[in-house]
GROMACS .gro file of C-alpha atoms in nm:
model
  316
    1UNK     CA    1   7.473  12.467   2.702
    2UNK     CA    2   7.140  12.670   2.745
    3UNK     CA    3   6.964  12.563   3.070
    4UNK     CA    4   6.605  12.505   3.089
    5UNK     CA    5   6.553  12.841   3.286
    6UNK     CA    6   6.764  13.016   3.014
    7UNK     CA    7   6.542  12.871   2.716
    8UNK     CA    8   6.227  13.004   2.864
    9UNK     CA    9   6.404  13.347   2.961
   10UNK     CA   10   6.457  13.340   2.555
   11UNK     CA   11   6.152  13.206   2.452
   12UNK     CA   12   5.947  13.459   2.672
   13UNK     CA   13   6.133  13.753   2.559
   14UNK     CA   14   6.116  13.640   2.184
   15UNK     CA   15   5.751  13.626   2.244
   16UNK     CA   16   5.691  13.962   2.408
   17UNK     CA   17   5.863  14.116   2.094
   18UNK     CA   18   5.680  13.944   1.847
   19UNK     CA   19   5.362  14.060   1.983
   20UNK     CA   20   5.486  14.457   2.052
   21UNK     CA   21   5.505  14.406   2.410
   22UNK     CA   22   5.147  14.310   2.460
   23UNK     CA   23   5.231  14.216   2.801
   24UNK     CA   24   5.275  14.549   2.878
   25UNK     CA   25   5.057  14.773   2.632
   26UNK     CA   26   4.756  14.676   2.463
   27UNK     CA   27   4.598  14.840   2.138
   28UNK     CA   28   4.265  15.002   2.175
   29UNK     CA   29   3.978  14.836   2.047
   30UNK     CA   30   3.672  15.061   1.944
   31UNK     CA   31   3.321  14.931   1.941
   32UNK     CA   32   3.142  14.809   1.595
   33UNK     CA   33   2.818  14.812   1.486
   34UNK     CA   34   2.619  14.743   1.176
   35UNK     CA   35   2.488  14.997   0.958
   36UNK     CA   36   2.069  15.037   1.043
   37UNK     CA   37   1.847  14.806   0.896
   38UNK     CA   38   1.567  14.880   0.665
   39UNK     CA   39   1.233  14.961   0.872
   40UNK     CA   40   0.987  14.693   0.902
   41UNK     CA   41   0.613  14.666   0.851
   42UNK     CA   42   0.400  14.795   1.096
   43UNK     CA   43   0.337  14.561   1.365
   44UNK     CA   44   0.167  14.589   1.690
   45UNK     CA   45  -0.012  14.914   1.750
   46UNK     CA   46   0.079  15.035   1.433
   47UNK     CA   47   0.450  15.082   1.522
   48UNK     CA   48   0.741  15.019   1.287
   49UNK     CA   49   1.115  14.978   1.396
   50UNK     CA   50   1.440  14.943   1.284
   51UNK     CA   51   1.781  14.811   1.457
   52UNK     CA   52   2.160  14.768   1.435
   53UNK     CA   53   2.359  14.517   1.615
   54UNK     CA   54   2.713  14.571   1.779
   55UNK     CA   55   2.936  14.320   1.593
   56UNK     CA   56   3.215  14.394   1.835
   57UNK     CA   57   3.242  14.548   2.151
   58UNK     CA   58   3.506  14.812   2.297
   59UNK     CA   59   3.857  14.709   2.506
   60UNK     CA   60   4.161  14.901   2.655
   61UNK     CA   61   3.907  15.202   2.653
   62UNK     CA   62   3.819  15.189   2.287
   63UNK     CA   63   3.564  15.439   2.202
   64UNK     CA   64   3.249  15.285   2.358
   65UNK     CA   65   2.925  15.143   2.194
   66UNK     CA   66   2.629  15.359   2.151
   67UNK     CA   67   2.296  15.276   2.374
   68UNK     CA   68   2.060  15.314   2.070
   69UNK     CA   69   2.006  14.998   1.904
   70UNK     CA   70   1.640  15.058   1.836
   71UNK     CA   71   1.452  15.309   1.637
   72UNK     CA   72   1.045  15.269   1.679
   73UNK     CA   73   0.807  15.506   1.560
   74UNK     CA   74   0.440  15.540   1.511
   75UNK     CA   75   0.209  15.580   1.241
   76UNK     CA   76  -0.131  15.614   1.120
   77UNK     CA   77  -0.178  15.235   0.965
   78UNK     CA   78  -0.180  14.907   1.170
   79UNK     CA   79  -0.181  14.546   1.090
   80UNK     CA   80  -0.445  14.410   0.905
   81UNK     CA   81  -0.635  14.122   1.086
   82UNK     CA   82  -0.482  13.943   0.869
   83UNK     CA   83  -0.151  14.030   0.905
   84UNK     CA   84  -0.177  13.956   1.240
   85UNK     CA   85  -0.320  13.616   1.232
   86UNK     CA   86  -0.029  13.562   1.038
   87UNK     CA   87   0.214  13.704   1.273
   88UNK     CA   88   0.032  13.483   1.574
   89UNK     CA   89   0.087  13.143   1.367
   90UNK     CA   90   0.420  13.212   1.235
   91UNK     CA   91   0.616  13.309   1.550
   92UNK     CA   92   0.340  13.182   1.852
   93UNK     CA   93   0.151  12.903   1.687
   94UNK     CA   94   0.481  12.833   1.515
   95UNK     CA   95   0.313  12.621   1.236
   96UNK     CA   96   0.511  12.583   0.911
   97UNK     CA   97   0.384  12.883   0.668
   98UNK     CA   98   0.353  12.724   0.306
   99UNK     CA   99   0.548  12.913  -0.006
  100UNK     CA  100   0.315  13.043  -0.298
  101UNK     CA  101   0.299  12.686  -0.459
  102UNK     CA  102   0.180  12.575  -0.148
  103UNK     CA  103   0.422  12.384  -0.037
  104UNK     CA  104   0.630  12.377   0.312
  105UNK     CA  105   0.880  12.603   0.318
  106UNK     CA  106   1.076  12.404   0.610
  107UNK     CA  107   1.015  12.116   0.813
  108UNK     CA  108   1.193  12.199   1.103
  109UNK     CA  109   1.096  11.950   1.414
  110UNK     CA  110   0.898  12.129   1.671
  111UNK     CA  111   0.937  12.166   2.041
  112UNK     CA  112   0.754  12.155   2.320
  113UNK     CA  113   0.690  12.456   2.573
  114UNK     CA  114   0.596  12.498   2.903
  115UNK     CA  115   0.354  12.793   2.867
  116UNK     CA  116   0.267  13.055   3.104
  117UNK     CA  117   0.004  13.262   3.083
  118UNK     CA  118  -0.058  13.597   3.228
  119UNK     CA  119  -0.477  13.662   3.255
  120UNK     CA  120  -0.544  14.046   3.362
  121UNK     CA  121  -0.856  14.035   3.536
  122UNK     CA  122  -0.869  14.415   3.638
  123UNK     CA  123  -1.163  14.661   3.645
  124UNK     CA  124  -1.109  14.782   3.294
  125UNK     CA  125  -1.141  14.467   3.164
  126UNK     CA  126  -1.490  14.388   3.293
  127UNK     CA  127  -1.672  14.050   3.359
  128UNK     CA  128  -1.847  13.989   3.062
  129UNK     CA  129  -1.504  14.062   2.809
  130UNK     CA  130  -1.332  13.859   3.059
  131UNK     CA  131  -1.573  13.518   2.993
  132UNK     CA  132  -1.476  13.623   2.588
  133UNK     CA  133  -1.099  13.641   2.676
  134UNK     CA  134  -1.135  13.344   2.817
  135UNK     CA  135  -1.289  13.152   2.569
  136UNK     CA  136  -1.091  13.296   2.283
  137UNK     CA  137  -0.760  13.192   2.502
  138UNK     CA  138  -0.894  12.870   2.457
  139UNK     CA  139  -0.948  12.849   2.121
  140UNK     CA  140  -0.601  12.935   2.054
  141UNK     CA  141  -0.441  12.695   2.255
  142UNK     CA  142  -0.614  12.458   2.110
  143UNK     CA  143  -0.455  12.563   1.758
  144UNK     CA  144  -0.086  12.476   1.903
  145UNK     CA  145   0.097  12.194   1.772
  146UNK     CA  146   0.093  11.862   1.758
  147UNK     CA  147  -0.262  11.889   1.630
  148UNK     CA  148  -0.455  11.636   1.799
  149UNK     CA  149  -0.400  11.776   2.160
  150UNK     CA  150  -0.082  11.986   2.197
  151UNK     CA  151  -0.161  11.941   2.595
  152UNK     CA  152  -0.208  11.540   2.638
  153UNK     CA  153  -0.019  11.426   2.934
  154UNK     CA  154   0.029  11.077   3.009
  155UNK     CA  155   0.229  10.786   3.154
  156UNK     CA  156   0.388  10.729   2.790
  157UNK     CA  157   0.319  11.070   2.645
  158UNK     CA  158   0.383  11.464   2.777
  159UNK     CA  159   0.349  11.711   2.544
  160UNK     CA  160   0.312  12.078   2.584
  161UNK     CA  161   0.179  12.232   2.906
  162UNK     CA  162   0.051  12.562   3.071
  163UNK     CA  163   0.025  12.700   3.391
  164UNK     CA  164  -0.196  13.048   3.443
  165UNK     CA  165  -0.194  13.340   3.683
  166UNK     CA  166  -0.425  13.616   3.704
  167UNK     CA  167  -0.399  13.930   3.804
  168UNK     CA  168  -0.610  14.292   3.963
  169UNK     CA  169  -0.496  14.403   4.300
  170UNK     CA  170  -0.353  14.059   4.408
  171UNK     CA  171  -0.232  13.798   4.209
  172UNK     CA  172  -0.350  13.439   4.202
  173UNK     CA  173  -0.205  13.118   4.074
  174UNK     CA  174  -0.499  12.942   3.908
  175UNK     CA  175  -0.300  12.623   3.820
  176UNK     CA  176   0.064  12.558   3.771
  177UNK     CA  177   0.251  12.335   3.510
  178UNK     CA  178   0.108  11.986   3.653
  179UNK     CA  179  -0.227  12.084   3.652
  180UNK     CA  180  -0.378  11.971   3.362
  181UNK     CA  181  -0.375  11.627   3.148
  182UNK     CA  182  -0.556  11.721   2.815
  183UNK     CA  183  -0.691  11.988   2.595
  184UNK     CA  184  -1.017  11.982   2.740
  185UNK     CA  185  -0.887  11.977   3.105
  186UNK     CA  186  -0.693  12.289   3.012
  187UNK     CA  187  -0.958  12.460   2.892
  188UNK     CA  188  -1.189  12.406   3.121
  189UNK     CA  189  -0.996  12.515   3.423
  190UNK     CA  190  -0.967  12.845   3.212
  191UNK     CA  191  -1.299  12.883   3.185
  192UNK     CA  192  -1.363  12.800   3.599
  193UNK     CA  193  -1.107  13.084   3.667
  194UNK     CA  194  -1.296  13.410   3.840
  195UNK     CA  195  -1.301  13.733   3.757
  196UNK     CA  196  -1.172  13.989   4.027
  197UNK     CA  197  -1.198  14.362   3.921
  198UNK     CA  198  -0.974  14.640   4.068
  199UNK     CA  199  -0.635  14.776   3.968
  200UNK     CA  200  -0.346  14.671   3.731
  201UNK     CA  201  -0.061  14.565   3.942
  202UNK     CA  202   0.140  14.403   3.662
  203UNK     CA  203   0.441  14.413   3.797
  204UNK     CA  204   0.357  14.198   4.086
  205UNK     CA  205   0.175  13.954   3.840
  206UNK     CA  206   0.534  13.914   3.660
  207UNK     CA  207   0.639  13.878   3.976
  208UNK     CA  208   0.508  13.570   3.994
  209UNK     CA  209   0.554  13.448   3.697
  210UNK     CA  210   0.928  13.421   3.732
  211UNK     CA  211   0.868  13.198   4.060
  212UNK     CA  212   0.696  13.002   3.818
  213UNK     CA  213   0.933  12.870   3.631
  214UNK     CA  214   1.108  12.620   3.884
  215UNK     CA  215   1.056  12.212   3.872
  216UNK     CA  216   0.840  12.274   4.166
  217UNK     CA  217   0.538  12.393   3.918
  218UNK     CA  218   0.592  12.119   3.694
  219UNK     CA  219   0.828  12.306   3.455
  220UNK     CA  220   1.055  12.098   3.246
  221UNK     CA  221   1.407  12.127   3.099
  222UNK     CA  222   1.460  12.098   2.762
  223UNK     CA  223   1.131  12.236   2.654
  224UNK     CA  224   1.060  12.601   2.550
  225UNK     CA  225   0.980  12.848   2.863
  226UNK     CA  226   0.739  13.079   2.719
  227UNK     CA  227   0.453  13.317   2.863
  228UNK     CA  228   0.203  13.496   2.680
  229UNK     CA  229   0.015  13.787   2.881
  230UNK     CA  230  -0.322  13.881   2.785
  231UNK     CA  231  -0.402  14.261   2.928
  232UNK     CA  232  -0.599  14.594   2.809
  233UNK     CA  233  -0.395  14.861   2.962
  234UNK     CA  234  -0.061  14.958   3.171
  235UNK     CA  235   0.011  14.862   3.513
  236UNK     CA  236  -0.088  15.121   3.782
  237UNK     CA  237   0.008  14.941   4.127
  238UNK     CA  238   0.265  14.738   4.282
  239UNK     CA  239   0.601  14.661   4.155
  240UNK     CA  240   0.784  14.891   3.906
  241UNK     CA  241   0.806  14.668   3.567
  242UNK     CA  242   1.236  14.779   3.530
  243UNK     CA  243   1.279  14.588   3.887
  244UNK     CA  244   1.135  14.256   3.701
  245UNK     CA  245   1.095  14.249   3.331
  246UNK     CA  246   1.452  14.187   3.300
  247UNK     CA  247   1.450  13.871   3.504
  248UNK     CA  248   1.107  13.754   3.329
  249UNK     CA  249   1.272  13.814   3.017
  250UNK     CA  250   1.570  13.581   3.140
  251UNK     CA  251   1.313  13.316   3.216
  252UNK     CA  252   1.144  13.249   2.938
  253UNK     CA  253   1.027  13.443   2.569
  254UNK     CA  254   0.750  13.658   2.623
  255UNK     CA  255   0.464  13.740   2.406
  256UNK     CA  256   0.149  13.993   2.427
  257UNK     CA  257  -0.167  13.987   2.335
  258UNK     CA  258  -0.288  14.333   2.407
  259UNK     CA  259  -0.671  14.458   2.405
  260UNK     CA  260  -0.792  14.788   2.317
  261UNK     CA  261  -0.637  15.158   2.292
  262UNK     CA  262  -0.357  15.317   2.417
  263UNK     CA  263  -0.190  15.613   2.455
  264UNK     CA  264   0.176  15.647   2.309
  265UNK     CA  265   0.282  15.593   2.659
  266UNK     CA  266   0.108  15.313   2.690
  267UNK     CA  267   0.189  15.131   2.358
  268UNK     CA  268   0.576  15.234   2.440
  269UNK     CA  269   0.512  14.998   2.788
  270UNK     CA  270   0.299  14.715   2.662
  271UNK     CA  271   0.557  14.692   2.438
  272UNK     CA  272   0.832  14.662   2.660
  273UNK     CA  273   0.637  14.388   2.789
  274UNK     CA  274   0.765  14.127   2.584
  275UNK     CA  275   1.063  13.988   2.410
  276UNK     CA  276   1.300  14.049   2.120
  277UNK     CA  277   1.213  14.081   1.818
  278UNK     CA  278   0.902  14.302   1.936
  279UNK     CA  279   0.751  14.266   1.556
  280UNK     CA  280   0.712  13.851   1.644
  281UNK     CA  281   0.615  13.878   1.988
  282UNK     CA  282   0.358  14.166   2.019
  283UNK     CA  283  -0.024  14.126   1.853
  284UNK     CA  284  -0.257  14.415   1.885
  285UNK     CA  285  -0.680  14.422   1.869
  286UNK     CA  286  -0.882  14.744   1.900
  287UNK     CA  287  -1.133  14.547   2.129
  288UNK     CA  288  -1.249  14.213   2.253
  289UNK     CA  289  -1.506  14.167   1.924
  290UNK     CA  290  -1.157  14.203   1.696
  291UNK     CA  291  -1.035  13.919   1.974
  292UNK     CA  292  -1.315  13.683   1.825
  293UNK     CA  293  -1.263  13.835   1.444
  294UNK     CA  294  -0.929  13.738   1.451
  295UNK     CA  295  -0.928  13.373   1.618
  296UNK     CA  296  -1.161  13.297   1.309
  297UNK     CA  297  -0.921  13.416   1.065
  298UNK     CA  298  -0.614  13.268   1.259
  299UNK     CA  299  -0.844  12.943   1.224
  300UNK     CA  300  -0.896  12.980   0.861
  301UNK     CA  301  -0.558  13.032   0.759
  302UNK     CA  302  -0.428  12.713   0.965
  303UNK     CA  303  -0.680  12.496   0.790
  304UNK     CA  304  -0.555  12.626   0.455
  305UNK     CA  305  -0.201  12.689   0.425
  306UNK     CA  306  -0.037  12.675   0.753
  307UNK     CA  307   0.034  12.294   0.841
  308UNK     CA  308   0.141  12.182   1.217
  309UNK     CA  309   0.530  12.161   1.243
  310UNK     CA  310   0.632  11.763   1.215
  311UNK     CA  311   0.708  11.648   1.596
  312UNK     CA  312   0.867  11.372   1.758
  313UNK     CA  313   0.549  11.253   1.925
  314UNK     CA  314   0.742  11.047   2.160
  315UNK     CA  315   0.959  11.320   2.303
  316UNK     CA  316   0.909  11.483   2.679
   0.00000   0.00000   0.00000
């Protein structure tokens, strides 16, 4: 009679043939990844990109996975206004586009965020395209679903919210996630928010914005953690952007809204600014007029085509 012991003595050596002694030697494993995509439109500054993705990644030292994933390039065309409106209510307004017979493509229900946003209030700026920022900031937020005030906050009812920083040489929390109770509240605390002057320490504004993100500010689980960081040029003070964009990018999706002209050097680090994919997060303006051009057309497409996504108005 076969003991116990004996049976899994024979059991364990029947499996470590069937499987080619795995216990003991392992197969290598190389890495896989897709063929490139096709490039995309230009987005942005004018940029196009294209990617592949690593489908599976190396073991036993398998022949490792390469560190390119990304191919971006340059050209001479950008976005049309247009375009970009587009871009802003598709992936930031996140309204439902309409097909060509004008119907809703998909009613998918929305969700609410908890909205950060980053103000730069630096010398470049200046005061008096800071007070048109601001206003313009305004009028977007005021495009975000639900459409009857994507900010009301109640006893019975909470439905998006925002907290803002600004930033020059130091960086100031204006109001955090608790701060306001309405659309109109919202607004006008943006408006009552100073303009400093001085340098572009944006990696000390981001910072910040990851201490943000904590119950403590009024942030809430279960909602989207987003930011959306308003600026005209590259940081040129405090903390280097590698020690905290990663973290940032951790704590919520990030998406830019970036002023004016740049060198290539600076469109390759306002774009590392926010998140994956860069074509839906990043939305370009030569200057602060094109700021005001484009909030009308972003208006005048939502009134159109571009419905608010249904919501369960009830939800927190």
């Amino acid at each position: 009679m076969v003991g116990r012991i004996d049976l899994l003595v024979i059991v364990l050596v029947f499996m470590i043939g069937s499987n080619h002694c795995f216990l003991f030697s392992k197969e290598k494993v190389n890495c896989q990844i897709s063929q490139w995509s096709e490039w995309s439109e230009v987005y942005g500054f004018g940029a196009r990109s294209k990617e592949r993705v690593i489908l599976r990644y190396p073991d036993n030292g398998g022949q490792p996975c390469p560190t390119d994933t990304v191919i971006t390039e340059y050209t001479s065309r950008k976005p049309t206004i247009q375009s970009t409106a587009n871009t802003v209510i598709t992936s930031f307004l996140q309204t439902n586009p309409t097909s060509s017979q004008g119907t809703v493509k998909a009613k998918v229900p929305g969700v609410f965020r908890d909205l950060l946003i980053i103000l730069d209030s630096s010398g470049s700026i200046g005061s008096g395209s800071f007070e048109i920022v601001k206003e313009q900031l305004g009028e977007l937020l005021g495009l975000l679903c639900p459409s009857t005030d994507p900010f009301i906050s109640n006893k019975r009812t909470v439905y998006n919210r925002a907290a803002l920083i600004q930033y020059s040489n130091n960086v100031v929390e204006e109001f955090d996630f608790n701060g306001n109770h309405n659309l109109a509240e919202l607004k006008a605390a943006i408006q009552s928010v100073p303009y400093q002057g001085g340098n572009t320490c944006t990696g000390d504004a981001f910072y910040k914005a990851i201490q943000m993100f904590t119950s403590s500010k009024g942030m809430r689980e279960g909602t989207k953690h987003e930011v959306l960081i308003l600026t005209d040029g590259q940081s040129n003070c405090g903390r280097t952007l590698s020690s905290v964009l990663p973290m940032l990018h951790a704590k919520a999706k990030v998406f830019g809204l970036m002023i004016g002209g740049h060198s290539n050097n600076g469109k390759d680090e306002l774009t590392s600014y926010v998140s994956q994919p860069k074509p839906d997060h990043l939305f370009a303006v030569d200057n602060f007029q094109v700021l005001k051009d484009l909030l009308k057309v972003i208006k005048d497409q939502i009134d159109k085509t571009n419905p608010c996504a249904p919501f369960e108005l009830s939800k927190k």
